[in-house]
PDB file of C-alpha atoms in Angstrom:
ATOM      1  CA  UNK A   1     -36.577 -30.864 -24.564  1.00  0.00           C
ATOM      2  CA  UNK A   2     -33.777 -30.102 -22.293  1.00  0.00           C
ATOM      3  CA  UNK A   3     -32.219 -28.008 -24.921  1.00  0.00           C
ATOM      4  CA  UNK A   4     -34.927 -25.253 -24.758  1.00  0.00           C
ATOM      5  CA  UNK A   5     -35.356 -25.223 -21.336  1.00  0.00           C
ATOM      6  CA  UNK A   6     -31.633 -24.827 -21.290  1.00  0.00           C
ATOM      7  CA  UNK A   7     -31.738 -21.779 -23.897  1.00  0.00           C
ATOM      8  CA  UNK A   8     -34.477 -20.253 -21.629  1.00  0.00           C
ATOM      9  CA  UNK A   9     -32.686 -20.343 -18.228  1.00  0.00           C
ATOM     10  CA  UNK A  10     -29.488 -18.953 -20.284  1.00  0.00           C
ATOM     11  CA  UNK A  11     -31.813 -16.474 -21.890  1.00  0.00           C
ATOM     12  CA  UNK A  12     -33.480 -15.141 -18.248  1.00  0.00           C
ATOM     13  CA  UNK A  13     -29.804 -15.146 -16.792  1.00  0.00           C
ATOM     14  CA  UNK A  14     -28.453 -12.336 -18.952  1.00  0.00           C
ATOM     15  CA  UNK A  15     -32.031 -10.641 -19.042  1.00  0.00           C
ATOM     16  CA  UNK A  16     -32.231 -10.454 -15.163  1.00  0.00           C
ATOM     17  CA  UNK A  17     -28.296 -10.235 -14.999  1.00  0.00           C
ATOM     18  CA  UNK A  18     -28.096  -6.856 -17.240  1.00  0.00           C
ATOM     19  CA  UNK A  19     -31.093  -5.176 -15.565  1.00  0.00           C
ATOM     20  CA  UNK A  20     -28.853  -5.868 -12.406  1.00  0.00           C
ATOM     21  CA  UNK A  21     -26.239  -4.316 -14.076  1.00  0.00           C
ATOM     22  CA  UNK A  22     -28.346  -1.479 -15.174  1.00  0.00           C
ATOM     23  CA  UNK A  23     -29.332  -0.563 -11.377  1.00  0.00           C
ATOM     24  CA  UNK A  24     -25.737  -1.345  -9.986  1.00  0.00           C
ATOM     25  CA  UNK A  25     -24.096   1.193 -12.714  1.00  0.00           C
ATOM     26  CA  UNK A  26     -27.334   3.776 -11.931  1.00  0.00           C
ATOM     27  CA  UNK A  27     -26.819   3.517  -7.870  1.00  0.00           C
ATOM     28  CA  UNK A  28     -23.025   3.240  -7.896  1.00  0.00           C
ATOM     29  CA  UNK A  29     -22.964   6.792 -10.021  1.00  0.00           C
ATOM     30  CA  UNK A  30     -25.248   8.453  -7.685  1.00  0.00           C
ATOM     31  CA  UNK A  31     -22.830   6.935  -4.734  1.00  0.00           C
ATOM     32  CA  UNK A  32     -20.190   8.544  -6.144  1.00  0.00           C
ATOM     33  CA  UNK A  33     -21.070  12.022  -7.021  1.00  0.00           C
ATOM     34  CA  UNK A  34     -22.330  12.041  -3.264  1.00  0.00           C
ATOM     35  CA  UNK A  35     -19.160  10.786  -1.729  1.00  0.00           C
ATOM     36  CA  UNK A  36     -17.695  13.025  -4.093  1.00  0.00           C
ATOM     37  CA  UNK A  37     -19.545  16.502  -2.600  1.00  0.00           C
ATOM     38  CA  UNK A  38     -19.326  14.845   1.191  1.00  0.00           C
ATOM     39  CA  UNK A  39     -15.942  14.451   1.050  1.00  0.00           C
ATOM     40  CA  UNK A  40     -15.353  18.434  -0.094  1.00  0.00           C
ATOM     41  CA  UNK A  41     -18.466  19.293   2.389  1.00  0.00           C
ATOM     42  CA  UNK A  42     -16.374  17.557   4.991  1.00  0.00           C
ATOM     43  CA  UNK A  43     -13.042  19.561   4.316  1.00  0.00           C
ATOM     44  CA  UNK A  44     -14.617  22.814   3.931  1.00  0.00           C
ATOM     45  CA  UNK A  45     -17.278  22.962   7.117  1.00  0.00           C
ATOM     46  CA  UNK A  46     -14.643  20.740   9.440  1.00  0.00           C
ATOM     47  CA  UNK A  47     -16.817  17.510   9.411  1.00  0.00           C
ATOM     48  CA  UNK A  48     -16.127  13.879   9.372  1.00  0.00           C
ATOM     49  CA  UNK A  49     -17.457  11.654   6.616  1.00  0.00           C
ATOM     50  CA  UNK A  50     -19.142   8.658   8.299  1.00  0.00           C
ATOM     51  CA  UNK A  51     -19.826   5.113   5.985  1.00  0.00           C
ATOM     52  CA  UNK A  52     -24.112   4.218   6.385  1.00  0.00           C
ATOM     53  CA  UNK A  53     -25.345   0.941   6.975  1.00  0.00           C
ATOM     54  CA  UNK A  54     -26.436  -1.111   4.132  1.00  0.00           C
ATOM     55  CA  UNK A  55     -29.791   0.027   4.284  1.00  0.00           C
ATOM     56  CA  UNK A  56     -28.299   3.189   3.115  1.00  0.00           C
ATOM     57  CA  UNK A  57     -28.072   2.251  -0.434  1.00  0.00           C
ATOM     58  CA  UNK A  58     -24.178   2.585  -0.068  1.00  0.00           C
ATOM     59  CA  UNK A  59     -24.556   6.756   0.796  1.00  0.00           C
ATOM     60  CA  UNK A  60     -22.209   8.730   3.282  1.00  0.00           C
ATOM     61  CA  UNK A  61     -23.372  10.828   6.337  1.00  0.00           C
ATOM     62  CA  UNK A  62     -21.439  14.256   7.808  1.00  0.00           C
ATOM     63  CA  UNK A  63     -21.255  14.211  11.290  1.00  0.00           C
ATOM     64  CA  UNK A  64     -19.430  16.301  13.589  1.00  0.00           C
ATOM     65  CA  UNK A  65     -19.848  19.994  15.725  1.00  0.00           C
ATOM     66  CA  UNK A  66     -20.844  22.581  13.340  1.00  0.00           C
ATOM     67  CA  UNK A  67     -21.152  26.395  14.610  1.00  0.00           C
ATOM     68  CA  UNK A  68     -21.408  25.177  18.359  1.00  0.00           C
ATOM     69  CA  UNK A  69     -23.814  22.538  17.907  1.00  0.00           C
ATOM     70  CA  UNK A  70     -23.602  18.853  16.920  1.00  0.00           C
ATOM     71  CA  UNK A  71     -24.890  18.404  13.436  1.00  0.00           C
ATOM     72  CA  UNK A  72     -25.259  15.299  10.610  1.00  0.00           C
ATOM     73  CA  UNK A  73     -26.438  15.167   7.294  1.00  0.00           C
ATOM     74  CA  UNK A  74     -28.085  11.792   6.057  1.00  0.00           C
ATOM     75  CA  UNK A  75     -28.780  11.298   2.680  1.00  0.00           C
ATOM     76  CA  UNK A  76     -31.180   8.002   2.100  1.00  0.00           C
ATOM     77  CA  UNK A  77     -33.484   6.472  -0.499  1.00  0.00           C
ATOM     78  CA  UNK A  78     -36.244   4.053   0.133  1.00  0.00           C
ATOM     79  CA  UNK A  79     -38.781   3.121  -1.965  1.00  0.00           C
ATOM     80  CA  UNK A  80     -37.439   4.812  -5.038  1.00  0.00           C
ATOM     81  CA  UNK A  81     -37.880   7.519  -2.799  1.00  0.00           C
ATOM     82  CA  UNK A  82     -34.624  10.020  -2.107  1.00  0.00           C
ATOM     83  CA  UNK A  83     -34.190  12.429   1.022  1.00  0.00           C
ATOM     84  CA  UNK A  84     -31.720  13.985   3.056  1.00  0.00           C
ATOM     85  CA  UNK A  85     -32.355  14.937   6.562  1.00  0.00           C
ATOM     86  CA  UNK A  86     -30.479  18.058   8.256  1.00  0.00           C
ATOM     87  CA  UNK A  87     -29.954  17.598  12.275  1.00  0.00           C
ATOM     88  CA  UNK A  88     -28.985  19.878  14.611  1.00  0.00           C
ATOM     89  CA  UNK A  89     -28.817  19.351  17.977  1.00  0.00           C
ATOM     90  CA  UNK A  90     -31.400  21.209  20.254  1.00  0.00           C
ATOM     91  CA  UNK A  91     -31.495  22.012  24.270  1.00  0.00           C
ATOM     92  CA  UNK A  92     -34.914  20.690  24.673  1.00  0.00           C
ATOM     93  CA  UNK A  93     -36.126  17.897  26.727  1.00  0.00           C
ATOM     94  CA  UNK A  94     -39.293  15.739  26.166  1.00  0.00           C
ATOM     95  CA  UNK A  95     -41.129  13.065  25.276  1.00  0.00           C
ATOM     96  CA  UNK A  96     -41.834  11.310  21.955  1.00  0.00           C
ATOM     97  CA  UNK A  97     -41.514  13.896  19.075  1.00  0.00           C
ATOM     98  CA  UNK A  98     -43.391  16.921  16.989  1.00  0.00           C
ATOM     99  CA  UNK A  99     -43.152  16.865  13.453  1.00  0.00           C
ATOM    100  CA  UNK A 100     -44.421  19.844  11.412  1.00  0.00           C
ATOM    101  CA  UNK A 101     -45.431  19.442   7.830  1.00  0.00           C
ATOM    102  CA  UNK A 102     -47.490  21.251   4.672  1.00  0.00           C
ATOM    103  CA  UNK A 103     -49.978  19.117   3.862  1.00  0.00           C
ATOM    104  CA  UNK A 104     -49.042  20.360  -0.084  1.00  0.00           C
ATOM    105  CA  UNK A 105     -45.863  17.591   0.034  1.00  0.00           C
ATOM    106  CA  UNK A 106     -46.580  15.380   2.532  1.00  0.00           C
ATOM    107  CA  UNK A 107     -49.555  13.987   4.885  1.00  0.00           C
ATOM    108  CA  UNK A 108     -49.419  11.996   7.708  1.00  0.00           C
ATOM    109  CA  UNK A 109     -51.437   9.506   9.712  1.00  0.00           C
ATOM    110  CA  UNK A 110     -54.898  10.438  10.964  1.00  0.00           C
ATOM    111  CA  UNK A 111     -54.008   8.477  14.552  1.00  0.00           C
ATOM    112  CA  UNK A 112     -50.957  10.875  15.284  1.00  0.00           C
ATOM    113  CA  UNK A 113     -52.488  13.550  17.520  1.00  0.00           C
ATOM    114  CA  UNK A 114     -52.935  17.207  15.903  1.00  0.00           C
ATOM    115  CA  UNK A 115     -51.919  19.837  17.901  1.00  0.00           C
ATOM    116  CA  UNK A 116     -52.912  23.728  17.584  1.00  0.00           C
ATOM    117  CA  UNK A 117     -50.815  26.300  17.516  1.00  0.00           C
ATOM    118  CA  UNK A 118     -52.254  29.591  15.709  1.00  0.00           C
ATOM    119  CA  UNK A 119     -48.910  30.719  14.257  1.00  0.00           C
ATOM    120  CA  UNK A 120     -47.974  27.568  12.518  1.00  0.00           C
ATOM    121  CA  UNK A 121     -51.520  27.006  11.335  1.00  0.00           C
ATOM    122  CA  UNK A 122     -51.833  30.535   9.769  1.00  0.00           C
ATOM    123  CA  UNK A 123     -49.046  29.743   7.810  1.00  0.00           C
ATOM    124  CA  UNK A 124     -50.181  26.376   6.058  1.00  0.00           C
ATOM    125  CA  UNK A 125     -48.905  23.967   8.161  1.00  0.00           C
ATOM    126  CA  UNK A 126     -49.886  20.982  10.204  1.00  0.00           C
ATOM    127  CA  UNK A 127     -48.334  20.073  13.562  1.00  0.00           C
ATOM    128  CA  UNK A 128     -48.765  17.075  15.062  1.00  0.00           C
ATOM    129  CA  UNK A 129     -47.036  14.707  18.055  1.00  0.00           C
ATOM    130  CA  UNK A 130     -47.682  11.053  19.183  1.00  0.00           C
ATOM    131  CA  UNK A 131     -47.492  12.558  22.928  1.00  0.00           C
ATOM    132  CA  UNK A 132     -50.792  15.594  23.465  1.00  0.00           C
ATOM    133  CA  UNK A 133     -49.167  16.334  26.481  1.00  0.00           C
ATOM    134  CA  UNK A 134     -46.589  18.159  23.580  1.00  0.00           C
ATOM    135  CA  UNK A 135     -49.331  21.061  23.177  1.00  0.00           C
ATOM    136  CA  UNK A 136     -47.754  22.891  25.568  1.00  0.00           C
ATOM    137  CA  UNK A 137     -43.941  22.517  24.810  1.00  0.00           C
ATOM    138  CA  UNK A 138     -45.256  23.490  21.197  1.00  0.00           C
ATOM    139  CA  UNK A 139     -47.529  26.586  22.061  1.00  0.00           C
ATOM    140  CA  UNK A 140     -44.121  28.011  24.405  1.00  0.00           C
ATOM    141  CA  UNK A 141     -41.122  27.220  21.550  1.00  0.00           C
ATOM    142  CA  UNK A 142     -43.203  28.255  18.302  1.00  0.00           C
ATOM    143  CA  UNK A 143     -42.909  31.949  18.673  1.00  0.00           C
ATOM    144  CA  UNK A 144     -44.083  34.071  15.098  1.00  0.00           C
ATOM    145  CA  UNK A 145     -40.645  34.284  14.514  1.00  0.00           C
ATOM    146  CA  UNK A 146     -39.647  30.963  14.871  1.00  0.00           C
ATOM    147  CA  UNK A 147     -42.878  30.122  12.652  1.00  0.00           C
ATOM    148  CA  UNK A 148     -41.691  32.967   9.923  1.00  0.00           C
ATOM    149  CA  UNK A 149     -38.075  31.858   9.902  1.00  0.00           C
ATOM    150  CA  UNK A 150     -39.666  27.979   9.248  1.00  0.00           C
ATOM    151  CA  UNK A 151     -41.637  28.734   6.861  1.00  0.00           C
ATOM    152  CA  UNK A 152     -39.049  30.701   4.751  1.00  0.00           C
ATOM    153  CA  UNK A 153     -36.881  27.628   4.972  1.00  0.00           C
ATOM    154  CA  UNK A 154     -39.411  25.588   3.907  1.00  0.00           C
ATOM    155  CA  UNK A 155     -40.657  27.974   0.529  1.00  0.00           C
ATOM    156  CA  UNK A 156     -36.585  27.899  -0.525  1.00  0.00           C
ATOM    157  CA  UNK A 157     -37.572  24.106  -0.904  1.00  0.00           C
ATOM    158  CA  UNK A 158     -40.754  24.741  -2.239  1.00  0.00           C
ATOM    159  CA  UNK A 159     -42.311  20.772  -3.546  1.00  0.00           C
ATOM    160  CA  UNK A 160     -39.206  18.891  -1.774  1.00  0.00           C
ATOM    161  CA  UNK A 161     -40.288  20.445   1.548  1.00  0.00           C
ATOM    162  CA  UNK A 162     -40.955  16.901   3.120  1.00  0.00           C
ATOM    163  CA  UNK A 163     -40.762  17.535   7.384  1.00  0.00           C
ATOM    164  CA  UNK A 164     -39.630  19.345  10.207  1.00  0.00           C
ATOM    165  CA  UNK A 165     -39.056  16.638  13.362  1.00  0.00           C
ATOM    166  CA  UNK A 166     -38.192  17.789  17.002  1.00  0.00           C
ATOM    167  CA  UNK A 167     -37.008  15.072  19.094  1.00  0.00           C
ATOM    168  CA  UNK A 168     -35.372  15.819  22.903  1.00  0.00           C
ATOM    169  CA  UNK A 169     -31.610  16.721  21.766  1.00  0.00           C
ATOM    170  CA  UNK A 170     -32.610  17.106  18.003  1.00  0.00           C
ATOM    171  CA  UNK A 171     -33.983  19.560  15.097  1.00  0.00           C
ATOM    172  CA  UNK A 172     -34.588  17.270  11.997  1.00  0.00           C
ATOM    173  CA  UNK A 173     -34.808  19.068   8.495  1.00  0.00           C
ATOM    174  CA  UNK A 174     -35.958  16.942   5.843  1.00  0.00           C
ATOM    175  CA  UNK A 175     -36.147  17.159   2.345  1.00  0.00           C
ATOM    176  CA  UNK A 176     -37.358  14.678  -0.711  1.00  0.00           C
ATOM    177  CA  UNK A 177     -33.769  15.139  -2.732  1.00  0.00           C
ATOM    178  CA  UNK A 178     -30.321  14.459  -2.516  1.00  0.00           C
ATOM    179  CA  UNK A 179     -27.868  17.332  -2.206  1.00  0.00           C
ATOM    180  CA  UNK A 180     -26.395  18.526  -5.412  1.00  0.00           C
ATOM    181  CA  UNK A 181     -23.674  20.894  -4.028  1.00  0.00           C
ATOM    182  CA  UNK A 182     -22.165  21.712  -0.619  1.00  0.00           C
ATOM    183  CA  UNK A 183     -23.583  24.922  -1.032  1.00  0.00           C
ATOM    184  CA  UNK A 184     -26.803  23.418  -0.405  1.00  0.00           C
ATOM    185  CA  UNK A 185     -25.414  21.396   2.534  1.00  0.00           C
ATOM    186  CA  UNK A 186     -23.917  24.761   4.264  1.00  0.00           C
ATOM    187  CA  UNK A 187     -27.441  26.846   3.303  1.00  0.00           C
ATOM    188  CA  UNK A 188     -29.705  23.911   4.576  1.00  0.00           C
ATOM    189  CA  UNK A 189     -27.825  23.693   7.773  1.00  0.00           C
ATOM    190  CA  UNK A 190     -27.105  27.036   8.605  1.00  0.00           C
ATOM    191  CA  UNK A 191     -30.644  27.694   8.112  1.00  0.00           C
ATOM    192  CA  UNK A 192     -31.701  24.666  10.689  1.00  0.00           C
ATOM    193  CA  UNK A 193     -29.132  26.301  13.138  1.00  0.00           C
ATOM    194  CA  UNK A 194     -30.425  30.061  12.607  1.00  0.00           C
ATOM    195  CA  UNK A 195     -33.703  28.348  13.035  1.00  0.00           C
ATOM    196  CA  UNK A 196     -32.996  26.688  16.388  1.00  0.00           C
ATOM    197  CA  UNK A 197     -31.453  29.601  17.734  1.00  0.00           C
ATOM    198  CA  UNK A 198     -34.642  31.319  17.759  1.00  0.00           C
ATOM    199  CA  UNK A 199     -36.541  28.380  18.873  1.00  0.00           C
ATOM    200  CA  UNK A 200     -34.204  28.422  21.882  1.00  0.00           C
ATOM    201  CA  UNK A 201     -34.162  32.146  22.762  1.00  0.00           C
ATOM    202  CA  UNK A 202     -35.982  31.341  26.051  1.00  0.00           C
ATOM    203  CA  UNK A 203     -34.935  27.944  26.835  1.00  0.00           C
ATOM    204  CA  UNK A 204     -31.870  26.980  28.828  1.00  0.00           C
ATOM    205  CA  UNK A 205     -28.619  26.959  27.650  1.00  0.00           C
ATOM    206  CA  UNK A 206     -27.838  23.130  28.285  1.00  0.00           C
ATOM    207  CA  UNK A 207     -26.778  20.116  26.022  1.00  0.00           C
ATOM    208  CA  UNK A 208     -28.925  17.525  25.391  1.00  0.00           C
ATOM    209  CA  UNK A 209     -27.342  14.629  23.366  1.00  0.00           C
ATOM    210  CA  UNK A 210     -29.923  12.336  21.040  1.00  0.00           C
ATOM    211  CA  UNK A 211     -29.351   8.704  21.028  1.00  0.00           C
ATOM    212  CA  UNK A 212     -29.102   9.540  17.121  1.00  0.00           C
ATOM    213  CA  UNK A 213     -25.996  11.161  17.519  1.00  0.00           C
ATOM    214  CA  UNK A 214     -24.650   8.293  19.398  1.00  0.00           C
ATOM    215  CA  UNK A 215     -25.072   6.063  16.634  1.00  0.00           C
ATOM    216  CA  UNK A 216     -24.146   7.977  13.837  1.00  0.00           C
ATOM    217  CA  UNK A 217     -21.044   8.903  15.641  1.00  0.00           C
ATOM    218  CA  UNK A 218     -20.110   5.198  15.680  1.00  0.00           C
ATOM    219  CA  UNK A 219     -17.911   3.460  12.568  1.00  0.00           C
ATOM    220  CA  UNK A 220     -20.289   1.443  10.486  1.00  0.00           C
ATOM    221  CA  UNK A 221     -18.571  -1.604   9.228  1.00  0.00           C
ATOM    222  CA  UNK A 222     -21.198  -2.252   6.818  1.00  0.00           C
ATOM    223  CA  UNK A 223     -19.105  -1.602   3.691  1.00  0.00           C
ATOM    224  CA  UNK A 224     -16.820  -4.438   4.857  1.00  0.00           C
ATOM    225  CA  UNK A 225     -19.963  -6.958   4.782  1.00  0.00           C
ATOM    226  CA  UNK A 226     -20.899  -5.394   1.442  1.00  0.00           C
ATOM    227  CA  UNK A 227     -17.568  -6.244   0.143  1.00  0.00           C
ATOM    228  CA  UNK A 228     -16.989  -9.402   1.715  1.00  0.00           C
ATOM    229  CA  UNK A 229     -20.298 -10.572  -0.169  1.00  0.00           C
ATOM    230  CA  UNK A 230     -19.770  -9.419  -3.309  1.00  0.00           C
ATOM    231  CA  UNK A 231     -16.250 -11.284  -2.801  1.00  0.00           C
ATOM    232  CA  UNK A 232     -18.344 -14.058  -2.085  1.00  0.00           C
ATOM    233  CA  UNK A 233     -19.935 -14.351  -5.376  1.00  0.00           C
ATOM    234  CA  UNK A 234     -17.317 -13.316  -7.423  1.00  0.00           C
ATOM    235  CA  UNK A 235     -15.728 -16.306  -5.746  1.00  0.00           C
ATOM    236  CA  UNK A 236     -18.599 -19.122  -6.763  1.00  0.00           C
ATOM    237  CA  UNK A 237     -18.412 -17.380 -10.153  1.00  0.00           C
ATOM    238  CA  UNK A 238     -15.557 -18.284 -10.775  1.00  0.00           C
ATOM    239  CA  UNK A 239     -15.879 -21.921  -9.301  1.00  0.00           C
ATOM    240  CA  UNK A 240     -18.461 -21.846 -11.563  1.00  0.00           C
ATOM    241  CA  UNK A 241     -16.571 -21.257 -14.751  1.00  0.00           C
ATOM    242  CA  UNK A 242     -13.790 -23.569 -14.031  1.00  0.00           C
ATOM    243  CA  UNK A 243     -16.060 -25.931 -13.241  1.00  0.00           C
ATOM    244  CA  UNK A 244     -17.928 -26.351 -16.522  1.00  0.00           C
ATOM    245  CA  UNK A 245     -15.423 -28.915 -18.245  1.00  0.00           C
ATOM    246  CA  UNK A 246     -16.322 -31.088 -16.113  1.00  0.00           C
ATOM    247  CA  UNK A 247     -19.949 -31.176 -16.764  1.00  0.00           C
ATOM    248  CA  UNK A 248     -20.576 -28.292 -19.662  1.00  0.00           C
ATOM    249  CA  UNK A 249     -23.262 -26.302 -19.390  1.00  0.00           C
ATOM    250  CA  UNK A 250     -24.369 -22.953 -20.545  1.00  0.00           C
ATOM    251  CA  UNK A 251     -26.224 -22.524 -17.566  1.00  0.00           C
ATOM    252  CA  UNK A 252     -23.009 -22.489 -15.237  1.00  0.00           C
ATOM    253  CA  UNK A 253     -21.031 -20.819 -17.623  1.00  0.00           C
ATOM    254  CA  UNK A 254     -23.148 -17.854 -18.237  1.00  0.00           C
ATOM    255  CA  UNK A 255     -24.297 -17.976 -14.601  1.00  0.00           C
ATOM    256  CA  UNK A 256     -20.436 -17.774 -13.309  1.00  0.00           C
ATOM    257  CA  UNK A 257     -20.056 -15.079 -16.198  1.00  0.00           C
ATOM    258  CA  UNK A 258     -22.454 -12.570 -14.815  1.00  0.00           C
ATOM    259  CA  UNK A 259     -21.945 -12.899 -11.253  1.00  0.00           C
ATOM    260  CA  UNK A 260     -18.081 -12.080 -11.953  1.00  0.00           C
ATOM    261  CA  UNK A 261     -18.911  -8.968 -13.910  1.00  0.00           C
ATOM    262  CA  UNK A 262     -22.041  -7.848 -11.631  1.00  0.00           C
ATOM    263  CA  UNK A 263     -19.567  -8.228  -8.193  1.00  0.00           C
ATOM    264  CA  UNK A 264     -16.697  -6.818 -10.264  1.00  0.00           C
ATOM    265  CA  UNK A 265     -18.540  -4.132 -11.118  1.00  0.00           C
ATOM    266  CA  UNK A 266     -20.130  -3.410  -8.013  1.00  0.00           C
ATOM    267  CA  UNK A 267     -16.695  -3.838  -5.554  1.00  0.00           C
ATOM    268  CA  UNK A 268     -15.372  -0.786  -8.550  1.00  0.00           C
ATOM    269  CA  UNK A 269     -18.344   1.775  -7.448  1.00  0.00           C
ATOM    270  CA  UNK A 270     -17.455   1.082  -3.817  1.00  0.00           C
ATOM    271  CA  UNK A 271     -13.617   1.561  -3.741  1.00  0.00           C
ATOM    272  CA  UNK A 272     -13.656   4.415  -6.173  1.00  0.00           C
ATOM    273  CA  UNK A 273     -17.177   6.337  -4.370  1.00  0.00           C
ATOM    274  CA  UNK A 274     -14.839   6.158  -1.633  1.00  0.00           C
ATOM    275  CA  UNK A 275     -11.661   7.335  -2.788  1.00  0.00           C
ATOM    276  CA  UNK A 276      -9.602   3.887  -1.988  1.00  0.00           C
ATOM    277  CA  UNK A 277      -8.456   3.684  -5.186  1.00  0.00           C
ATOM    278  CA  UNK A 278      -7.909   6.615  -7.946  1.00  0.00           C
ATOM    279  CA  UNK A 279     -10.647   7.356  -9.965  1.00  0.00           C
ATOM    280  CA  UNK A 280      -9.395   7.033 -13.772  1.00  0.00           C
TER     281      UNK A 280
END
């Protein structure tokens, strides 16, 4: 009896060990062509690439001042479910946030208040805001220009349009893709910026610094825990393996076996997305 079972533990191992596989070669080639275009984004608008948390399926962020204004680019997937998200910092002040969307891509909860403003509503969109008392802030800022300039941004994304989110001290533009070029990155943000400006042409001229900013600002050391893990178990894989003439089994062999080559492969995408060692 033991046999079988023996063959079918074996048998689920490499099964559930090359699907693994599978989503650590998909993901880690995805991490690198996005490193890859960061990296030349970085050089070409004068921003620093910043390391995500692991959360951040292993993706970069550009932070840094951008045409007078502190700006960041964060690529994320969760879900399945890609997007990037555009800031730009914004001279407002306020509580809680607005977030503008077209109902066509993406709808949002009943309970979050709905506010009105004319201009945005002739044009297809919803506006809504977990504080009312945001009416007014949004009836002063959202000017028909402001609205026309928004919504041309949002047809040059046409389905990936996913929201526009004001918070105090940030514009955030976000999409349902990942960038494919850094001409997209230097359209989308120049677009965000061109669109705050006109947001702002009445407001004061002041600098107001989101807590978001703060944090992205900061050096993640996530990578280093992804790493060290993956060291981990590339470690008790091989314990494993030179282990089993002691007391041979297929299980521990195979098992050692495919946590080697799934940590081996994985520490590979990491040093080479990030340019530690040369890519062949």
């Amino acid at each position: 009896m033991w046999p079988w079972i023996e063959i079918i533990i074996v048998m689920l191992i490499l099964v559930l060990g090359l699907f693994t596989l599978k989503r650590i070669y998909t993901s880690g080639k995805k991490q690198k062509r996005i490193w890859r275009i960061f990296k030349e984004a970085s050089e070409e608008l004068g921003l620093e690439v910043k390391d995500g948390p692991v959360t951040d399926y292993g993706y970069p962020k550009l932070f840094g001042r951008y045409k007078g204004r502190l700006v960041y680019v964060h690529p994320t997937e969760r879900k399945k479910q890609q997007s990037t998200v555009y800031a730009v910092q914004n001279a407002l002040t306020f509580d809680g946030d607005v977030v503008i969307t077209s109902p066509e891509t993406t709808t949002l909860k009943n309970d979050i208040n709905k506010l009105s403003v004319p201009s945005i509503q002739e044009k297809g969109l919803e506006i809504r805001s977990d504080e009312r008392s945001n009416q007014v802030l949004a009836n002063d800022i959202f000017s028909r220009g402001a609205v026309d300039r928004l919504k041309d941004l949002i047809n040059k994304q046409a389905e990936n349009f996913r929201a526009f989110i004001l918070e105090s001290g940030v514009y955030m533009f976000s999409k349902y893709k990942l960038p494919d070029d850094i001409d997209e990155i230097e359209e989308t943000l120049e677009d965000v910026i061109k669109l705050a400006d006109e947001i702002e042409t009445n407001s004061d001229t002041f600098e107001v610094v989101n807590p978001r900013f703060k944090r992205i600002s900061k050096k993640s050391r996530a990578v280093v825990f992804d790493i060290g893990m993956m060291i981990v178990s590339l470690m008790i894989g091989i314990v494993l393996i030179l282990s089993s003439p002691l007391f041979f089994s297929w299980i521990s062999i195979n098992l050692g076996a495919m946590m080697i080559l799934l940590s081996g492969v994985r520490i590979s995408f990491i040093l080479h997305a990030r340019e530690w060692i040369p890519t062949p």
